[in-house]
């Protein structure tokens, strides 16, 4: 980490907790219990007791957050459901025409327009680049949003008390950049990203991808996976013309710096297993379940 980054991290202060942030903390604990005890099919009363809520209170809270009841959410994050996402996903071009779009490059529920930095810019590891950042409350915990004058460059999630680690993780990807805390610059992106009512094809979200050529190709493939669908690492490898590179694809998926927007959470193992996720498997389950509620 360079001197510029070190100076900035010492002044990081905790983000104020909002009602939405409080919702996610309880939801996260419920998801963890569901994940551990799903074979026992825990009742609503059991889940509510585990987080200090009444059954009615938890039902309302969870439904407000996810658009699904805890029981429906449990069904949405099972292995069987993941397998159905993979099995039922229609071919990409067919899906894009089905929703009235001109081609697969435009198929994304958030309606993203993206560009990639040149290999030379990537090799400079952020030198000459000004990255503005800020923390925001999201449906999935605290979100660290990073932007350049060309668009959204980074989005990560963390739990309370992990701000310094989250910033170090993200800024370490581009250690030679200049980092400026500027929530006024990042707030419009956060508001746009996490509000489905603002997902508008006429106002696409600008994203800049900073990575190797191979990583960018993988991330572009992720951008083509529609809401409510999933792809295996091997199918992504085939799509980018590298059918034997499933493991390298998995590494590129894990290195994705723009969580949620570039939907690395929709990449699954061949069996439908969720496998790893840089920001935690509980959060991956949360995002997939939340998306199931949006799709419903």
PDB file of C-alpha atoms in Angstrom:
ATOM      1  CA  UNK A   1       0.000   0.000   0.000  1.00  0.00           C
ATOM      2  CA  UNK A   2       1.443   3.388  -0.924  1.00  0.00           C
ATOM      3  CA  UNK A   3       1.759   6.446   1.296  1.00  0.00           C
ATOM      4  CA  UNK A   4      -1.329   8.087  -0.152  1.00  0.00           C
ATOM      5  CA  UNK A   5      -3.446   5.086   0.758  1.00  0.00           C
ATOM      6  CA  UNK A   6      -1.941   4.746   4.231  1.00  0.00           C
ATOM      7  CA  UNK A   7      -2.745   8.366   5.071  1.00  0.00           C
ATOM      8  CA  UNK A   8      -6.360   7.931   4.028  1.00  0.00           C
ATOM      9  CA  UNK A   9      -7.044   4.680   5.876  1.00  0.00           C
ATOM     10  CA  UNK A  10      -6.138   6.059   9.286  1.00  0.00           C
ATOM     11  CA  UNK A  11      -9.036   8.504   9.066  1.00  0.00           C
ATOM     12  CA  UNK A  12     -11.715   5.960   8.165  1.00  0.00           C
ATOM     13  CA  UNK A  13     -14.680   6.308  10.526  1.00  0.00           C
ATOM     14  CA  UNK A  14     -17.570   3.863  11.066  1.00  0.00           C
ATOM     15  CA  UNK A  15     -20.643   4.329   8.914  1.00  0.00           C
ATOM     16  CA  UNK A  16     -23.825   5.216  10.746  1.00  0.00           C
ATOM     17  CA  UNK A  17     -26.266   2.313  11.084  1.00  0.00           C
ATOM     18  CA  UNK A  18     -29.639   2.720   9.410  1.00  0.00           C
ATOM     19  CA  UNK A  19     -32.813   0.649   9.656  1.00  0.00           C
ATOM     20  CA  UNK A  20     -31.865  -1.100   6.424  1.00  0.00           C
ATOM     21  CA  UNK A  21     -28.421  -1.925   7.771  1.00  0.00           C
ATOM     22  CA  UNK A  22     -30.020  -3.306  10.927  1.00  0.00           C
ATOM     23  CA  UNK A  23     -32.346  -5.428   8.816  1.00  0.00           C
ATOM     24  CA  UNK A  24     -29.423  -7.032   7.026  1.00  0.00           C
ATOM     25  CA  UNK A  25     -27.649  -7.905  10.267  1.00  0.00           C
ATOM     26  CA  UNK A  26     -30.646  -9.944  11.432  1.00  0.00           C
ATOM     27  CA  UNK A  27     -31.233 -11.362   7.958  1.00  0.00           C
ATOM     28  CA  UNK A  28     -27.578 -12.419   7.765  1.00  0.00           C
ATOM     29  CA  UNK A  29     -27.895 -14.330  11.040  1.00  0.00           C
ATOM     30  CA  UNK A  30     -31.079 -16.023   9.821  1.00  0.00           C
ATOM     31  CA  UNK A  31     -29.398 -16.992   6.531  1.00  0.00           C
ATOM     32  CA  UNK A  32     -26.451 -18.454   8.428  1.00  0.00           C
ATOM     33  CA  UNK A  33     -28.799 -20.563  10.544  1.00  0.00           C
ATOM     34  CA  UNK A  34     -30.757 -21.661   7.469  1.00  0.00           C
ATOM     35  CA  UNK A  35     -27.482 -22.583   5.752  1.00  0.00           C
ATOM     36  CA  UNK A  36     -26.306 -24.680   8.689  1.00  0.00           C
ATOM     37  CA  UNK A  37     -29.613 -26.296   9.620  1.00  0.00           C
ATOM     38  CA  UNK A  38     -31.456 -26.490   6.284  1.00  0.00           C
ATOM     39  CA  UNK A  39     -31.717 -30.289   6.495  1.00  0.00           C
ATOM     40  CA  UNK A  40     -33.763 -29.856   9.677  1.00  0.00           C
ATOM     41  CA  UNK A  41     -36.051 -27.348   7.934  1.00  0.00           C
ATOM     42  CA  UNK A  42     -36.036 -24.928  10.909  1.00  0.00           C
ATOM     43  CA  UNK A  43     -39.421 -23.431  11.672  1.00  0.00           C
ATOM     44  CA  UNK A  44     -40.150 -19.714  11.557  1.00  0.00           C
ATOM     45  CA  UNK A  45     -40.396 -19.733  15.365  1.00  0.00           C
ATOM     46  CA  UNK A  46     -36.951 -21.341  15.689  1.00  0.00           C
ATOM     47  CA  UNK A  47     -35.381 -18.816  13.319  1.00  0.00           C
ATOM     48  CA  UNK A  48     -37.075 -15.909  15.093  1.00  0.00           C
ATOM     49  CA  UNK A  49     -35.893 -17.054  18.503  1.00  0.00           C
ATOM     50  CA  UNK A  50     -32.304 -17.264  17.225  1.00  0.00           C
ATOM     51  CA  UNK A  51     -32.269 -13.548  16.372  1.00  0.00           C
ATOM     52  CA  UNK A  52     -34.434 -12.249  19.213  1.00  0.00           C
ATOM     53  CA  UNK A  53     -37.534 -11.591  17.109  1.00  0.00           C
ATOM     54  CA  UNK A  54     -41.121 -12.752  17.247  1.00  0.00           C
ATOM     55  CA  UNK A  55     -42.231 -15.050  14.452  1.00  0.00           C
ATOM     56  CA  UNK A  56     -44.505 -12.320  13.076  1.00  0.00           C
ATOM     57  CA  UNK A  57     -41.779  -9.716  13.355  1.00  0.00           C
ATOM     58  CA  UNK A  58     -39.245 -11.870  11.518  1.00  0.00           C
ATOM     59  CA  UNK A  59     -41.730 -12.730   8.781  1.00  0.00           C
ATOM     60  CA  UNK A  60     -42.393  -9.023   8.160  1.00  0.00           C
ATOM     61  CA  UNK A  61     -38.727  -8.020   8.392  1.00  0.00           C
ATOM     62  CA  UNK A  62     -37.500 -10.762   6.081  1.00  0.00           C
ATOM     63  CA  UNK A  63     -40.239 -10.195   3.525  1.00  0.00           C
ATOM     64  CA  UNK A  64     -39.572  -6.445   3.550  1.00  0.00           C
ATOM     65  CA  UNK A  65     -35.884  -7.095   2.928  1.00  0.00           C
ATOM     66  CA  UNK A  66     -35.980  -9.932   0.404  1.00  0.00           C
ATOM     67  CA  UNK A  67     -39.462  -9.882  -1.086  1.00  0.00           C
ATOM     68  CA  UNK A  68     -39.650 -13.499   0.108  1.00  0.00           C
ATOM     69  CA  UNK A  69     -40.643 -15.220   3.320  1.00  0.00           C
ATOM     70  CA  UNK A  70     -37.885 -17.109   5.191  1.00  0.00           C
ATOM     71  CA  UNK A  71     -39.415 -20.379   3.938  1.00  0.00           C
ATOM     72  CA  UNK A  72     -39.426 -19.209   0.305  1.00  0.00           C
ATOM     73  CA  UNK A  73     -35.898 -17.908   0.737  1.00  0.00           C
ATOM     74  CA  UNK A  74     -34.790 -21.310   2.037  1.00  0.00           C
ATOM     75  CA  UNK A  75     -36.167 -22.870  -1.132  1.00  0.00           C
ATOM     76  CA  UNK A  76     -34.444 -20.217  -3.267  1.00  0.00           C
ATOM     77  CA  UNK A  77     -30.957 -20.960  -1.958  1.00  0.00           C
ATOM     78  CA  UNK A  78     -31.046 -24.757  -2.041  1.00  0.00           C
ATOM     79  CA  UNK A  79     -28.819 -26.787  -4.319  1.00  0.00           C
ATOM     80  CA  UNK A  80     -31.883 -27.985  -6.234  1.00  0.00           C
ATOM     81  CA  UNK A  81     -32.842 -24.393  -7.021  1.00  0.00           C
ATOM     82  CA  UNK A  82     -29.312 -23.583  -8.147  1.00  0.00           C
ATOM     83  CA  UNK A  83     -29.394 -26.566 -10.477  1.00  0.00           C
ATOM     84  CA  UNK A  84     -32.680 -25.320 -11.922  1.00  0.00           C
ATOM     85  CA  UNK A  85     -31.125 -21.900 -12.569  1.00  0.00           C
ATOM     86  CA  UNK A  86     -28.453 -23.641 -14.592  1.00  0.00           C
ATOM     87  CA  UNK A  87     -30.790 -26.078 -16.340  1.00  0.00           C
ATOM     88  CA  UNK A  88     -33.511 -23.576 -17.177  1.00  0.00           C
ATOM     89  CA  UNK A  89     -31.276 -20.802 -18.465  1.00  0.00           C
ATOM     90  CA  UNK A  90     -32.112 -20.313 -22.146  1.00  0.00           C
ATOM     91  CA  UNK A  91     -29.293 -19.578 -24.601  1.00  0.00           C
ATOM     92  CA  UNK A  92     -28.010 -16.046 -24.171  1.00  0.00           C
ATOM     93  CA  UNK A  93     -28.948 -14.697 -27.611  1.00  0.00           C
ATOM     94  CA  UNK A  94     -32.422 -16.217 -27.351  1.00  0.00           C
ATOM     95  CA  UNK A  95     -32.863 -14.628 -23.927  1.00  0.00           C
ATOM     96  CA  UNK A  96     -31.793 -11.209 -25.170  1.00  0.00           C
ATOM     97  CA  UNK A  97     -34.274 -11.328 -28.040  1.00  0.00           C
ATOM     98  CA  UNK A  98     -36.978 -12.589 -25.686  1.00  0.00           C
ATOM     99  CA  UNK A  99     -36.789  -9.365 -23.656  1.00  0.00           C
ATOM    100  CA  UNK A 100     -36.685  -7.144 -26.729  1.00  0.00           C
ATOM    101  CA  UNK A 101     -33.018  -6.196 -26.709  1.00  0.00           C
ATOM    102  CA  UNK A 102     -30.768  -5.976 -29.743  1.00  0.00           C
ATOM    103  CA  UNK A 103     -28.204  -8.539 -28.636  1.00  0.00           C
ATOM    104  CA  UNK A 104     -26.461 -10.221 -25.719  1.00  0.00           C
ATOM    105  CA  UNK A 105     -24.070  -7.317 -25.120  1.00  0.00           C
ATOM    106  CA  UNK A 106     -26.994  -5.297 -23.720  1.00  0.00           C
ATOM    107  CA  UNK A 107     -28.534  -8.049 -21.631  1.00  0.00           C
ATOM    108  CA  UNK A 108     -28.210  -7.107 -17.994  1.00  0.00           C
ATOM    109  CA  UNK A 109     -30.891  -6.275 -15.447  1.00  0.00           C
ATOM    110  CA  UNK A 110     -28.941  -3.266 -14.194  1.00  0.00           C
ATOM    111  CA  UNK A 111     -28.458  -2.037 -17.785  1.00  0.00           C
ATOM    112  CA  UNK A 112     -24.728  -1.542 -17.593  1.00  0.00           C
ATOM    113  CA  UNK A 113     -22.532   0.126 -20.171  1.00  0.00           C
ATOM    114  CA  UNK A 114     -18.893  -0.678 -19.642  1.00  0.00           C
ATOM    115  CA  UNK A 115     -15.417  -0.028 -20.927  1.00  0.00           C
ATOM    116  CA  UNK A 116     -12.066  -1.560 -20.070  1.00  0.00           C
ATOM    117  CA  UNK A 117      -8.884   0.291 -19.294  1.00  0.00           C
ATOM    118  CA  UNK A 118      -6.005  -0.414 -21.664  1.00  0.00           C
ATOM    119  CA  UNK A 119      -3.384  -3.054 -20.750  1.00  0.00           C
ATOM    120  CA  UNK A 120      -0.892  -0.243 -20.234  1.00  0.00           C
ATOM    121  CA  UNK A 121      -3.207   1.518 -17.786  1.00  0.00           C
ATOM    122  CA  UNK A 122      -3.692  -1.737 -15.908  1.00  0.00           C
ATOM    123  CA  UNK A 123       0.038  -2.390 -15.701  1.00  0.00           C
ATOM    124  CA  UNK A 124       0.513   1.056 -14.167  1.00  0.00           C
ATOM    125  CA  UNK A 125      -1.555  -0.265 -11.219  1.00  0.00           C
ATOM    126  CA  UNK A 126      -3.587   2.905 -10.977  1.00  0.00           C
ATOM    127  CA  UNK A 127      -0.804   5.418 -11.466  1.00  0.00           C
ATOM    128  CA  UNK A 128      -2.284   8.754 -12.512  1.00  0.00           C
ATOM    129  CA  UNK A 129      -5.788   7.565 -11.609  1.00  0.00           C
ATOM    130  CA  UNK A 130      -7.950   9.378  -9.052  1.00  0.00           C
ATOM    131  CA  UNK A 131     -10.387   7.015  -7.324  1.00  0.00           C
ATOM    132  CA  UNK A 132     -13.101   8.518  -5.150  1.00  0.00           C
ATOM    133  CA  UNK A 133     -14.666   6.298  -2.524  1.00  0.00           C
ATOM    134  CA  UNK A 134     -17.373   6.192   0.118  1.00  0.00           C
ATOM    135  CA  UNK A 135     -19.304   3.766   2.318  1.00  0.00           C
ATOM    136  CA  UNK A 136     -23.045   3.339   1.898  1.00  0.00           C
ATOM    137  CA  UNK A 137     -25.785   1.223   3.467  1.00  0.00           C
ATOM    138  CA  UNK A 138     -26.922  -1.500   1.083  1.00  0.00           C
ATOM    139  CA  UNK A 139     -29.289  -4.488   1.248  1.00  0.00           C
ATOM    140  CA  UNK A 140     -26.199  -6.655   1.827  1.00  0.00           C
ATOM    141  CA  UNK A 141     -24.405  -4.749   4.551  1.00  0.00           C
ATOM    142  CA  UNK A 142     -21.943  -1.920   4.237  1.00  0.00           C
ATOM    143  CA  UNK A 143     -20.891  -1.205   0.664  1.00  0.00           C
ATOM    144  CA  UNK A 144     -17.602   0.424  -0.292  1.00  0.00           C
ATOM    145  CA  UNK A 145     -18.154   2.198  -3.616  1.00  0.00           C
ATOM    146  CA  UNK A 146     -15.212   3.394  -5.731  1.00  0.00           C
ATOM    147  CA  UNK A 147     -15.561   5.567  -8.827  1.00  0.00           C
ATOM    148  CA  UNK A 148     -13.371   7.283 -11.401  1.00  0.00           C
ATOM    149  CA  UNK A 149     -14.316   9.993 -13.865  1.00  0.00           C
ATOM    150  CA  UNK A 150     -15.070   7.156 -16.308  1.00  0.00           C
ATOM    151  CA  UNK A 151     -17.522   5.296 -14.062  1.00  0.00           C
ATOM    152  CA  UNK A 152     -17.873   2.755 -11.273  1.00  0.00           C
ATOM    153  CA  UNK A 153     -14.568   0.939 -10.698  1.00  0.00           C
ATOM    154  CA  UNK A 154     -15.087  -0.918  -7.425  1.00  0.00           C
ATOM    155  CA  UNK A 155     -17.846  -2.226  -5.174  1.00  0.00           C
ATOM    156  CA  UNK A 156     -17.274  -4.434  -2.160  1.00  0.00           C
ATOM    157  CA  UNK A 157     -19.192  -5.415   0.963  1.00  0.00           C
ATOM    158  CA  UNK A 158     -18.164  -5.695   4.577  1.00  0.00           C
ATOM    159  CA  UNK A 159     -19.628  -6.032   8.041  1.00  0.00           C
ATOM    160  CA  UNK A 160     -19.273  -3.448  10.843  1.00  0.00           C
ATOM    161  CA  UNK A 161     -15.716  -3.116  12.108  1.00  0.00           C
ATOM    162  CA  UNK A 162     -14.181  -4.263   8.818  1.00  0.00           C
ATOM    163  CA  UNK A 163     -13.856  -0.898   7.061  1.00  0.00           C
ATOM    164  CA  UNK A 164     -10.071  -0.728   7.179  1.00  0.00           C
ATOM    165  CA  UNK A 165      -9.681  -4.268   5.866  1.00  0.00           C
ATOM    166  CA  UNK A 166     -12.213  -3.640   3.084  1.00  0.00           C
ATOM    167  CA  UNK A 167     -10.435  -0.470   2.008  1.00  0.00           C
ATOM    168  CA  UNK A 168      -7.019  -2.172   2.105  1.00  0.00           C
ATOM    169  CA  UNK A 169      -8.356  -5.056  -0.006  1.00  0.00           C
ATOM    170  CA  UNK A 170      -9.800  -2.784  -2.677  1.00  0.00           C
ATOM    171  CA  UNK A 171      -7.061  -0.132  -2.786  1.00  0.00           C
ATOM    172  CA  UNK A 172      -4.414  -2.858  -2.909  1.00  0.00           C
ATOM    173  CA  UNK A 173      -5.672  -3.768  -6.379  1.00  0.00           C
ATOM    174  CA  UNK A 174      -4.559  -0.371  -7.706  1.00  0.00           C
ATOM    175  CA  UNK A 175      -1.870   0.681  -5.210  1.00  0.00           C
ATOM    176  CA  UNK A 176      -0.508   3.584  -7.256  1.00  0.00           C
ATOM    177  CA  UNK A 177      -3.819   5.428  -7.537  1.00  0.00           C
ATOM    178  CA  UNK A 178      -4.728   8.516  -5.533  1.00  0.00           C
ATOM    179  CA  UNK A 179      -7.669   7.841  -3.219  1.00  0.00           C
ATOM    180  CA  UNK A 180     -10.068  10.596  -2.156  1.00  0.00           C
ATOM    181  CA  UNK A 181     -12.948  10.010   0.256  1.00  0.00           C
ATOM    182  CA  UNK A 182     -15.942  11.627  -1.456  1.00  0.00           C
ATOM    183  CA  UNK A 183     -19.381  10.267  -0.583  1.00  0.00           C
ATOM    184  CA  UNK A 184     -21.014  12.999  -2.655  1.00  0.00           C
ATOM    185  CA  UNK A 185     -19.397  11.431  -5.730  1.00  0.00           C
ATOM    186  CA  UNK A 186     -20.237   7.834  -4.818  1.00  0.00           C
ATOM    187  CA  UNK A 187     -23.775   8.326  -3.430  1.00  0.00           C
ATOM    188  CA  UNK A 188     -25.498   8.578  -6.855  1.00  0.00           C
ATOM    189  CA  UNK A 189     -23.939   5.253  -7.843  1.00  0.00           C
ATOM    190  CA  UNK A 190     -25.029   3.539  -4.610  1.00  0.00           C
ATOM    191  CA  UNK A 191     -28.570   4.881  -5.002  1.00  0.00           C
ATOM    192  CA  UNK A 192     -28.738   3.666  -8.590  1.00  0.00           C
ATOM    193  CA  UNK A 193     -27.239   0.225  -7.947  1.00  0.00           C
ATOM    194  CA  UNK A 194     -29.414  -0.889  -5.042  1.00  0.00           C
ATOM    195  CA  UNK A 195     -32.808   0.471  -6.138  1.00  0.00           C
ATOM    196  CA  UNK A 196     -34.422  -1.769  -8.785  1.00  0.00           C
ATOM    197  CA  UNK A 197     -36.898   1.026  -9.575  1.00  0.00           C
ATOM    198  CA  UNK A 198     -33.947   2.944 -11.024  1.00  0.00           C
ATOM    199  CA  UNK A 199     -32.649   0.142 -13.265  1.00  0.00           C
ATOM    200  CA  UNK A 200     -33.350   1.839 -16.570  1.00  0.00           C
ATOM    201  CA  UNK A 201     -32.034   0.915 -20.007  1.00  0.00           C
ATOM    202  CA  UNK A 202     -32.298   4.583 -21.039  1.00  0.00           C
ATOM    203  CA  UNK A 203     -29.892   5.574 -18.242  1.00  0.00           C
ATOM    204  CA  UNK A 204     -27.273   2.812 -18.183  1.00  0.00           C
ATOM    205  CA  UNK A 205     -24.841   2.550 -15.299  1.00  0.00           C
ATOM    206  CA  UNK A 206     -21.290   3.382 -16.397  1.00  0.00           C
ATOM    207  CA  UNK A 207     -18.681   0.863 -15.300  1.00  0.00           C
ATOM    208  CA  UNK A 208     -14.943   0.821 -15.968  1.00  0.00           C
ATOM    209  CA  UNK A 209     -13.200  -2.562 -15.737  1.00  0.00           C
ATOM    210  CA  UNK A 210      -9.604  -2.477 -14.496  1.00  0.00           C
ATOM    211  CA  UNK A 211      -7.901  -5.835 -14.945  1.00  0.00           C
ATOM    212  CA  UNK A 212      -5.922  -8.062 -17.286  1.00  0.00           C
ATOM    213  CA  UNK A 213      -7.306  -8.815 -20.727  1.00  0.00           C
ATOM    214  CA  UNK A 214      -8.334 -12.319 -19.569  1.00  0.00           C
ATOM    215  CA  UNK A 215     -10.026 -10.995 -16.413  1.00  0.00           C
ATOM    216  CA  UNK A 216     -11.959  -8.393 -18.382  1.00  0.00           C
ATOM    217  CA  UNK A 217     -13.209 -11.041 -20.808  1.00  0.00           C
ATOM    218  CA  UNK A 218     -14.470 -13.115 -17.875  1.00  0.00           C
ATOM    219  CA  UNK A 219     -16.124 -10.094 -16.253  1.00  0.00           C
ATOM    220  CA  UNK A 220     -17.799  -9.189 -19.539  1.00  0.00           C
ATOM    221  CA  UNK A 221     -19.191 -12.728 -19.685  1.00  0.00           C
ATOM    222  CA  UNK A 222     -20.558 -12.312 -16.156  1.00  0.00           C
ATOM    223  CA  UNK A 223     -22.319  -9.107 -17.221  1.00  0.00           C
ATOM    224  CA  UNK A 224     -24.330 -11.155 -19.722  1.00  0.00           C
ATOM    225  CA  UNK A 225     -25.892 -13.435 -17.085  1.00  0.00           C
ATOM    226  CA  UNK A 226     -29.479 -12.242 -16.523  1.00  0.00           C
ATOM    227  CA  UNK A 227     -31.217 -11.917 -13.182  1.00  0.00           C
ATOM    228  CA  UNK A 228     -32.589 -15.284 -12.101  1.00  0.00           C
ATOM    229  CA  UNK A 229     -30.045 -17.275 -14.116  1.00  0.00           C
ATOM    230  CA  UNK A 230     -26.614 -18.714 -13.389  1.00  0.00           C
ATOM    231  CA  UNK A 231     -23.654 -20.083 -15.308  1.00  0.00           C
ATOM    232  CA  UNK A 232     -20.985 -22.624 -14.440  1.00  0.00           C
ATOM    233  CA  UNK A 233     -17.316 -21.718 -14.545  1.00  0.00           C
ATOM    234  CA  UNK A 234     -16.862 -24.215 -17.380  1.00  0.00           C
ATOM    235  CA  UNK A 235     -19.628 -22.627 -19.489  1.00  0.00           C
ATOM    236  CA  UNK A 236     -18.050 -19.196 -18.979  1.00  0.00           C
ATOM    237  CA  UNK A 237     -14.700 -20.651 -20.077  1.00  0.00           C
ATOM    238  CA  UNK A 238     -16.329 -21.985 -23.233  1.00  0.00           C
ATOM    239  CA  UNK A 239     -18.026 -18.651 -23.908  1.00  0.00           C
ATOM    240  CA  UNK A 240     -14.732 -16.751 -23.900  1.00  0.00           C
ATOM    241  CA  UNK A 241     -13.081 -19.354 -26.116  1.00  0.00           C
ATOM    242  CA  UNK A 242     -10.967 -20.970 -23.386  1.00  0.00           C
ATOM    243  CA  UNK A 243     -12.785 -24.271 -22.696  1.00  0.00           C
ATOM    244  CA  UNK A 244      -9.899 -25.754 -20.706  1.00  0.00           C
ATOM    245  CA  UNK A 245      -9.460 -22.702 -18.476  1.00  0.00           C
ATOM    246  CA  UNK A 246     -12.215 -23.302 -15.895  1.00  0.00           C
ATOM    247  CA  UNK A 247      -9.812 -22.888 -12.985  1.00  0.00           C
ATOM    248  CA  UNK A 248      -8.418 -19.628 -14.381  1.00  0.00           C
ATOM    249  CA  UNK A 249     -11.972 -18.424 -14.948  1.00  0.00           C
ATOM    250  CA  UNK A 250     -12.742 -19.188 -11.299  1.00  0.00           C
ATOM    251  CA  UNK A 251      -9.749 -17.094 -10.237  1.00  0.00           C
ATOM    252  CA  UNK A 252     -10.870 -14.198 -12.446  1.00  0.00           C
ATOM    253  CA  UNK A 253     -14.402 -14.427 -11.049  1.00  0.00           C
ATOM    254  CA  UNK A 254     -12.958 -14.270  -7.532  1.00  0.00           C
ATOM    255  CA  UNK A 255     -10.884 -11.208  -8.456  1.00  0.00           C
ATOM    256  CA  UNK A 256     -13.890  -9.253  -9.742  1.00  0.00           C
ATOM    257  CA  UNK A 257     -13.664  -5.792  -8.120  1.00  0.00           C
ATOM    258  CA  UNK A 258     -17.233  -4.721  -8.918  1.00  0.00           C
ATOM    259  CA  UNK A 259     -19.379  -7.037  -6.813  1.00  0.00           C
ATOM    260  CA  UNK A 260     -23.109  -7.370  -7.514  1.00  0.00           C
ATOM    261  CA  UNK A 261     -23.019  -5.115 -10.609  1.00  0.00           C
ATOM    262  CA  UNK A 262     -20.679  -7.529 -12.369  1.00  0.00           C
ATOM    263  CA  UNK A 263     -22.617 -10.530 -11.040  1.00  0.00           C
ATOM    264  CA  UNK A 264     -19.906 -12.961  -9.961  1.00  0.00           C
ATOM    265  CA  UNK A 265     -22.460 -14.361  -7.484  1.00  0.00           C
ATOM    266  CA  UNK A 266     -24.229 -15.956 -10.488  1.00  0.00           C
ATOM    267  CA  UNK A 267     -21.226 -18.180 -11.233  1.00  0.00           C
ATOM    268  CA  UNK A 268     -21.727 -21.650  -9.753  1.00  0.00           C
ATOM    269  CA  UNK A 269     -19.954 -24.978  -9.668  1.00  0.00           C
ATOM    270  CA  UNK A 270     -20.940 -27.626 -12.212  1.00  0.00           C
ATOM    271  CA  UNK A 271     -23.216 -29.335  -9.677  1.00  0.00           C
ATOM    272  CA  UNK A 272     -24.939 -26.075  -8.784  1.00  0.00           C
ATOM    273  CA  UNK A 273     -22.867 -25.678  -5.601  1.00  0.00           C
ATOM    274  CA  UNK A 274     -22.316 -22.059  -4.624  1.00  0.00           C
ATOM    275  CA  UNK A 275     -18.555 -22.573  -4.103  1.00  0.00           C
ATOM    276  CA  UNK A 276     -16.481 -19.617  -2.902  1.00  0.00           C
ATOM    277  CA  UNK A 277     -17.270 -15.915  -2.842  1.00  0.00           C
ATOM    278  CA  UNK A 278     -14.793 -13.151  -2.008  1.00  0.00           C
ATOM    279  CA  UNK A 279     -17.273 -11.415   0.293  1.00  0.00           C
ATOM    280  CA  UNK A 280     -18.514 -14.578   2.005  1.00  0.00           C
ATOM    281  CA  UNK A 281     -20.900 -17.389   1.104  1.00  0.00           C
ATOM    282  CA  UNK A 282     -23.600 -16.042   3.427  1.00  0.00           C
ATOM    283  CA  UNK A 283     -23.611 -12.828   1.434  1.00  0.00           C
ATOM    284  CA  UNK A 284     -23.699 -14.793  -1.847  1.00  0.00           C
ATOM    285  CA  UNK A 285     -26.772 -16.650  -0.588  1.00  0.00           C
ATOM    286  CA  UNK A 286     -28.276 -13.334   0.478  1.00  0.00           C
ATOM    287  CA  UNK A 287     -27.775 -11.783  -2.951  1.00  0.00           C
ATOM    288  CA  UNK A 288     -29.160 -14.794  -4.827  1.00  0.00           C
ATOM    289  CA  UNK A 289     -32.170 -14.969  -2.502  1.00  0.00           C
ATOM    290  CA  UNK A 290     -32.766 -11.216  -2.788  1.00  0.00           C
ATOM    291  CA  UNK A 291     -32.624 -11.522  -6.587  1.00  0.00           C
ATOM    292  CA  UNK A 292     -35.124 -14.375  -6.443  1.00  0.00           C
ATOM    293  CA  UNK A 293     -37.458 -11.986  -4.656  1.00  0.00           C
ATOM    294  CA  UNK A 294     -36.927  -9.320  -7.333  1.00  0.00           C
ATOM    295  CA  UNK A 295     -37.561 -11.846 -10.100  1.00  0.00           C
ATOM    296  CA  UNK A 296     -40.721 -13.016  -8.367  1.00  0.00           C
TER     297      UNK A 296
END
